[in-house]
GROMACS .gro file of C-alpha atoms in nm:
model
  286
    1UNK     CA    1   1.367  -2.836  -5.035
    2UNK     CA    2   1.055  -3.055  -5.016
    3UNK     CA    3   1.264  -3.345  -4.882
    4UNK     CA    4   1.405  -3.120  -4.608
    5UNK     CA    5   1.056  -3.006  -4.509
    6UNK     CA    6   0.935  -3.366  -4.493
    7UNK     CA    7   1.233  -3.458  -4.274
    8UNK     CA    8   1.163  -3.175  -4.031
    9UNK     CA    9   0.793  -3.266  -4.012
   10UNK     CA   10   0.886  -3.627  -3.939
   11UNK     CA   11   1.120  -3.517  -3.658
   12UNK     CA   12   0.845  -3.301  -3.508
   13UNK     CA   13   0.601  -3.591  -3.526
   14UNK     CA   14   0.852  -3.819  -3.355
   15UNK     CA   15   0.913  -3.557  -3.085
   16UNK     CA   16   0.538  -3.524  -3.021
   17UNK     CA   17   0.508  -3.903  -3.005
   18UNK     CA   18   0.794  -3.932  -2.755
   19UNK     CA   19   0.650  -3.653  -2.544
   20UNK     CA   20   0.311  -3.824  -2.545
   21UNK     CA   21   0.470  -4.151  -2.439
   22UNK     CA   22   0.665  -3.981  -2.158
   23UNK     CA   23   0.351  -3.800  -2.037
   24UNK     CA   24   0.148  -4.121  -2.044
   25UNK     CA   25   0.415  -4.303  -1.844
   26UNK     CA   26   0.434  -4.020  -1.594
   27UNK     CA   27   0.055  -4.022  -1.566
   28UNK     CA   28   0.042  -4.396  -1.495
   29UNK     CA   29   0.320  -4.370  -1.234
   30UNK     CA   30   0.147  -4.072  -1.075
   31UNK     CA   31  -0.183  -4.261  -1.055
   32UNK     CA   32  -0.009  -4.563  -0.900
   33UNK     CA   33   0.148  -4.335  -0.637
   34UNK     CA   34  -0.184  -4.166  -0.562
   35UNK     CA   35  -0.358  -4.502  -0.521
   36UNK     CA   36  -0.101  -4.615  -0.263
   37UNK     CA   37  -0.039  -4.285  -0.083
   38UNK     CA   38  -0.401  -4.200   0.003
   39UNK     CA   39  -0.419  -4.389   0.329
   40UNK     CA   40  -0.430  -4.325   0.701
   41UNK     CA   41  -0.088  -4.334   0.863
   42UNK     CA   42  -0.049  -4.571   1.159
   43UNK     CA   43  -0.197  -4.381   1.452
   44UNK     CA   44   0.035  -4.569   1.691
   45UNK     CA   45   0.331  -4.349   1.597
   46UNK     CA   46   0.163  -4.024   1.694
   47UNK     CA   47   0.188  -4.032   2.076
   48UNK     CA   48   0.568  -4.044   2.054
   49UNK     CA   49   0.567  -3.736   1.828
   50UNK     CA   50   0.357  -3.517   2.058
   51UNK     CA   51   0.526  -3.309   2.332
   52UNK     CA   52   0.460  -3.408   2.693
   53UNK     CA   53   0.351  -3.114   2.907
   54UNK     CA   54   0.256  -3.314   3.216
   55UNK     CA   55   0.560  -3.184   3.407
   56UNK     CA   56   0.659  -2.821   3.355
   57UNK     CA   57   0.975  -2.682   3.512
   58UNK     CA   58   0.840  -2.352   3.640
   59UNK     CA   59   0.517  -2.214   3.783
   60UNK     CA   60   0.567  -1.922   3.545
   61UNK     CA   61   0.519  -2.149   3.245
   62UNK     CA   62   0.199  -2.246   3.066
   63UNK     CA   63   0.153  -2.498   2.787
   64UNK     CA   64  -0.138  -2.522   2.544
   65UNK     CA   65  -0.265  -2.781   2.300
   66UNK     CA   66  -0.548  -2.722   2.055
   67UNK     CA   67  -0.702  -3.020   1.877
   68UNK     CA   68  -0.859  -2.932   1.542
   69UNK     CA   69  -1.019  -3.097   1.240
   70UNK     CA   70  -0.960  -2.964   0.889
   71UNK     CA   71  -1.264  -2.836   0.701
   72UNK     CA   72  -1.070  -2.762   0.380
   73UNK     CA   73  -0.747  -2.911   0.236
   74UNK     CA   74  -0.414  -2.825   0.396
   75UNK     CA   75  -0.106  -2.781   0.179
   76UNK     CA   76   0.256  -2.686   0.232
   77UNK     CA   77   0.501  -2.755  -0.050
   78UNK     CA   78   0.767  -3.015   0.016
   79UNK     CA   79   1.127  -2.911  -0.048
   80UNK     CA   80   1.247  -3.237  -0.204
   81UNK     CA   81   1.378  -3.198  -0.558
   82UNK     CA   82   1.231  -3.502  -0.737
   83UNK     CA   83   0.876  -3.628  -0.701
   84UNK     CA   84   0.611  -3.777  -0.928
   85UNK     CA   85   0.380  -3.487  -0.841
   86UNK     CA   86   0.470  -3.127  -0.913
   87UNK     CA   87   0.322  -3.022  -0.577
   88UNK     CA   88   0.393  -3.284  -0.308
   89UNK     CA   89   0.287  -3.204   0.048
   90UNK     CA   90   0.560  -3.146   0.305
   91UNK     CA   91   0.662  -3.463   0.490
   92UNK     CA   92   0.901  -3.548   0.769
   93UNK     CA   93   1.219  -3.702   0.626
   94UNK     CA   94   1.241  -3.972   0.893
   95UNK     CA   95   0.879  -4.088   0.931
   96UNK     CA   96   0.741  -3.983   0.592
   97UNK     CA   97   0.444  -3.827   0.775
   98UNK     CA   98   0.285  -3.500   0.654
   99UNK     CA   99   0.351  -3.223   0.904
  100UNK     CA  100   0.335  -2.849   0.963
  101UNK     CA  101   0.667  -2.713   1.088
  102UNK     CA  102   0.704  -2.522   1.414
  103UNK     CA  103   0.846  -2.225   1.221
  104UNK     CA  104   0.530  -2.213   1.007
  105UNK     CA  105   0.312  -2.199   1.317
  106UNK     CA  106   0.523  -1.917   1.459
  107UNK     CA  107   0.502  -1.708   1.143
  108UNK     CA  108   0.129  -1.756   1.091
  109UNK     CA  109   0.037  -1.699   1.454
  110UNK     CA  110   0.251  -1.385   1.468
  111UNK     CA  111   0.061  -1.262   1.162
  112UNK     CA  112  -0.275  -1.341   1.329
  113UNK     CA  113  -0.166  -1.146   1.639
  114UNK     CA  114  -0.064  -0.855   1.419
  115UNK     CA  115  -0.406  -0.857   1.255
  116UNK     CA  116  -0.556  -0.845   1.601
  117UNK     CA  117  -0.330  -0.549   1.684
  118UNK     CA  118  -0.443  -0.345   1.381
  119UNK     CA  119  -0.226  -0.460   1.091
  120UNK     CA  120  -0.522  -0.472   0.851
  121UNK     CA  121  -0.597  -0.103   0.908
  122UNK     CA  122  -0.227  -0.018   0.874
  123UNK     CA  123  -0.202  -0.197   0.537
  124UNK     CA  124  -0.515  -0.024   0.410
  125UNK     CA  125  -0.368   0.314   0.504
  126UNK     CA  126  -0.025   0.237   0.351
  127UNK     CA  127  -0.127   0.080   0.019
  128UNK     CA  128  -0.064  -0.276   0.136
  129UNK     CA  129   0.289  -0.209   0.266
  130UNK     CA  130   0.438  -0.279   0.609
  131UNK     CA  131   0.625   0.053   0.609
  132UNK     CA  132   0.607   0.213   0.950
  133UNK     CA  133   0.458  -0.088   1.125
  134UNK     CA  134   0.598  -0.176   1.468
  135UNK     CA  135   0.487  -0.474   1.670
  136UNK     CA  136   0.339  -0.376   2.006
  137UNK     CA  137   0.524  -0.493   2.315
  138UNK     CA  138   0.287  -0.784   2.382
  139UNK     CA  139   0.366  -0.935   2.040
  140UNK     CA  140   0.741  -0.883   2.090
  141UNK     CA  141   0.707  -1.045   2.432
  142UNK     CA  142   0.545  -1.354   2.279
  143UNK     CA  143   0.741  -1.388   1.952
  144UNK     CA  144   1.057  -1.180   1.990
  145UNK     CA  145   1.218  -0.982   1.710
  146UNK     CA  146   1.237  -1.107   1.354
  147UNK     CA  147   1.575  -1.142   1.186
  148UNK     CA  148   1.697  -0.808   1.056
  149UNK     CA  149   1.452  -0.619   1.276
  150UNK     CA  150   1.562  -0.344   1.513
  151UNK     CA  151   1.921  -0.361   1.392
  152UNK     CA  152   2.023  -0.080   1.624
  153UNK     CA  153   1.919  -0.282   1.929
  154UNK     CA  154   1.991  -0.627   2.062
  155UNK     CA  155   1.744  -0.880   1.927
  156UNK     CA  156   1.528  -1.046   2.193
  157UNK     CA  157   1.381  -1.395   2.192
  158UNK     CA  158   1.010  -1.438   2.256
  159UNK     CA  159   0.846  -1.633   2.537
  160UNK     CA  160   0.672  -1.881   2.306
  161UNK     CA  161   0.813  -2.216   2.190
  162UNK     CA  162   0.637  -2.397   1.905
  163UNK     CA  163   0.614  -2.764   1.806
  164UNK     CA  164   0.533  -2.937   1.474
  165UNK     CA  165   0.184  -3.064   1.397
  166UNK     CA  166   0.156  -3.414   1.250
  167UNK     CA  167  -0.124  -3.531   1.024
  168UNK     CA  168  -0.235  -3.889   0.960
  169UNK     CA  169  -0.394  -3.866   0.615
  170UNK     CA  170  -0.296  -3.776   0.259
  171UNK     CA  171  -0.534  -3.683  -0.021
  172UNK     CA  172  -0.522  -3.514  -0.359
  173UNK     CA  173  -0.671  -3.206  -0.521
  174UNK     CA  174  -0.670  -3.110  -0.889
  175UNK     CA  175  -0.669  -2.750  -1.009
  176UNK     CA  176  -0.747  -2.718  -1.380
  177UNK     CA  177  -0.680  -2.366  -1.514
  178UNK     CA  178  -0.922  -2.268  -1.792
  179UNK     CA  179  -0.832  -2.095  -2.115
  180UNK     CA  180  -1.017  -1.764  -2.155
  181UNK     CA  181  -1.055  -1.821  -2.528
  182UNK     CA  182  -1.175  -2.181  -2.525
  183UNK     CA  183  -1.325  -2.174  -2.174
  184UNK     CA  184  -1.190  -2.522  -2.119
  185UNK     CA  185  -0.927  -2.677  -1.899
  186UNK     CA  186  -0.569  -2.659  -2.021
  187UNK     CA  187  -0.340  -2.874  -1.805
  188UNK     CA  188  -0.452  -3.025  -1.471
  189UNK     CA  189  -0.228  -2.938  -1.176
  190UNK     CA  190  -0.214  -3.207  -0.908
  191UNK     CA  191  -0.169  -3.117  -0.542
  192UNK     CA  192  -0.092  -3.367  -0.270
  193UNK     CA  193  -0.272  -3.239   0.041
  194UNK     CA  194  -0.392  -3.330   0.386
  195UNK     CA  195  -0.765  -3.372   0.318
  196UNK     CA  196  -1.068  -3.234   0.505
  197UNK     CA  197  -1.151  -3.449   0.806
  198UNK     CA  198  -0.788  -3.502   0.906
  199UNK     CA  199  -0.706  -3.400   1.260
  200UNK     CA  200  -0.405  -3.229   1.411
  201UNK     CA  201  -0.286  -3.064   1.731
  202UNK     CA  202  -0.126  -2.724   1.778
  203UNK     CA  203   0.118  -2.735   2.072
  204UNK     CA  204   0.295  -2.435   2.219
  205UNK     CA  205   0.477  -2.350   2.540
  206UNK     CA  206   0.468  -2.009   2.710
  207UNK     CA  207   0.798  -1.997   2.899
  208UNK     CA  208   0.893  -1.644   3.008
  209UNK     CA  209   1.201  -1.591   3.224
  210UNK     CA  210   1.271  -1.334   3.497
  211UNK     CA  211   1.352  -0.984   3.373
  212UNK     CA  212   1.291  -1.074   3.008
  213UNK     CA  213   1.243  -0.784   2.769
  214UNK     CA  214   0.994  -0.668   2.674
  215UNK     CA  215   0.814  -0.771   2.991
  216UNK     CA  216   0.440  -0.841   2.997
  217UNK     CA  217   0.171  -0.962   3.231
  218UNK     CA  218   0.050  -1.312   3.140
  219UNK     CA  219  -0.306  -1.214   3.229
  220UNK     CA  220  -0.287  -0.950   2.957
  221UNK     CA  221  -0.113  -1.144   2.678
  222UNK     CA  222  -0.253  -1.497   2.713
  223UNK     CA  223  -0.616  -1.409   2.626
  224UNK     CA  224  -0.493  -1.220   2.318
  225UNK     CA  225  -0.282  -1.520   2.218
  226UNK     CA  226  -0.572  -1.765   2.254
  227UNK     CA  227  -0.802  -1.535   2.056
  228UNK     CA  228  -0.544  -1.517   1.776
  229UNK     CA  229  -0.514  -1.898   1.772
  230UNK     CA  230  -0.890  -1.931   1.727
  231UNK     CA  231  -0.899  -1.670   1.449
  232UNK     CA  232  -0.605  -1.832   1.268
  233UNK     CA  233  -0.759  -2.180   1.265
  234UNK     CA  234  -1.124  -2.096   1.204
  235UNK     CA  235  -1.108  -1.778   0.992
  236UNK     CA  236  -0.771  -1.714   0.828
  237UNK     CA  237  -0.656  -2.071   0.769
  238UNK     CA  238  -0.314  -2.232   0.812
  239UNK     CA  239  -0.244  -2.356   0.458
  240UNK     CA  240  -0.006  -2.218   0.198
  241UNK     CA  241  -0.309  -2.151  -0.028
  242UNK     CA  242  -0.519  -1.957   0.223
  243UNK     CA  243  -0.640  -1.716  -0.046
  244UNK     CA  244  -0.853  -1.993  -0.201
  245UNK     CA  245  -0.992  -2.100   0.136
  246UNK     CA  246  -0.757  -2.388   0.213
  247UNK     CA  247  -0.648  -2.470   0.566
  248UNK     CA  248  -0.952  -2.369   0.772
  249UNK     CA  249  -1.052  -2.591   1.062
  250UNK     CA  250  -1.293  -2.637   1.349
  251UNK     CA  251  -1.155  -2.656   1.700
  252UNK     CA  252  -1.237  -2.975   1.890
  253UNK     CA  253  -1.064  -2.926   2.227
  254UNK     CA  254  -0.860  -2.670   2.417
  255UNK     CA  255  -0.609  -2.796   2.675
  256UNK     CA  256  -0.384  -2.607   2.914
  257UNK     CA  257  -0.108  -2.728   3.148
  258UNK     CA  258   0.045  -2.571   3.460
  259UNK     CA  259   0.299  -2.700   3.713
  260UNK     CA  260   0.075  -2.666   4.019
  261UNK     CA  261  -0.264  -2.612   3.855
  262UNK     CA  262  -0.247  -2.939   3.665
  263UNK     CA  263  -0.435  -2.984   3.338
  264UNK     CA  264  -0.759  -2.836   3.207
  265UNK     CA  265  -0.957  -2.945   2.903
  266UNK     CA  266  -1.245  -2.738   2.763
  267UNK     CA  267  -1.449  -2.716   2.445
  268UNK     CA  268  -1.452  -2.335   2.440
  269UNK     CA  269  -1.165  -2.089   2.449
  270UNK     CA  270  -1.339  -1.864   2.704
  271UNK     CA  271  -1.386  -2.153   2.947
  272UNK     CA  272  -1.021  -2.253   2.920
  273UNK     CA  273  -0.909  -1.897   2.985
  274UNK     CA  274  -1.117  -1.880   3.303
  275UNK     CA  275  -0.932  -2.185   3.435
  276UNK     CA  276  -0.593  -2.049   3.333
  277UNK     CA  277  -0.674  -1.714   3.494
  278UNK     CA  278  -0.751  -1.897   3.818
  279UNK     CA  279  -0.407  -2.060   3.806
  280UNK     CA  280  -0.238  -1.726   3.746
  281UNK     CA  281  -0.431  -1.557   4.024
  282UNK     CA  282  -0.316  -1.831   4.263
  283UNK     CA  283   0.048  -1.740   4.211
  284UNK     CA  284   0.152  -1.854   3.865
  285UNK     CA  285   0.180  -1.508   3.709
  286UNK     CA  286   0.530  -1.429   3.582
   0.00000   0.00000   0.00000
């Protein structure tokens, strides 16, 4: 019996030793990756990744670009299976550049518009549930129906088209959960992030077509859209971990494009809207 106990204890000791060795090796490889990955990506590749709005096809269309600088880390989990870090940031498969997908922009901006339309009050009145919520026509006009929504009707596409945002820096954050009993860190969790100070550009195209449903007046929906963009970037945040304050930014420049109006660049949203309103009043209203 004593020999059997000694054998089992020896096996446990060997297992702990092997686990320690594996963890040490993983730690050294992780540190080597972090040392090499934390750099600025070649800025020369970015112009070819940005959409060109200098020539729009219709006077009904408007394009917008919003340059911003991150104030807190941005994170979106990558979908690749194997990585040295448990939480790698999402990267483009071709360029290896961290980016925020167009679909993510659409979902977050729709949510910001819903908050503007009274979603917060609805959730408070319905115990945090979306039951009974219906997007107003101006949100359906911009974003269209979601999959599975309004099954008894034909689903409609929205007037907005979104583009990815590319970042040129990678950094790292460590979250170390504390034990309530010992009040000490348990196991550090490493996050690969886009760090504060990195800059990006939100690009979107407003391209309504004749007789689209639901219809809307651009002079009514565009100011609401721009206000939601500002709230999303500066207040709500665009990161996957918004609840801890990640993904907030300050807006550097607002730009708008129109077929006959040309291009406008302003530092404030209100000033940009005044220029866009002048274009629409001159005959660009859908």
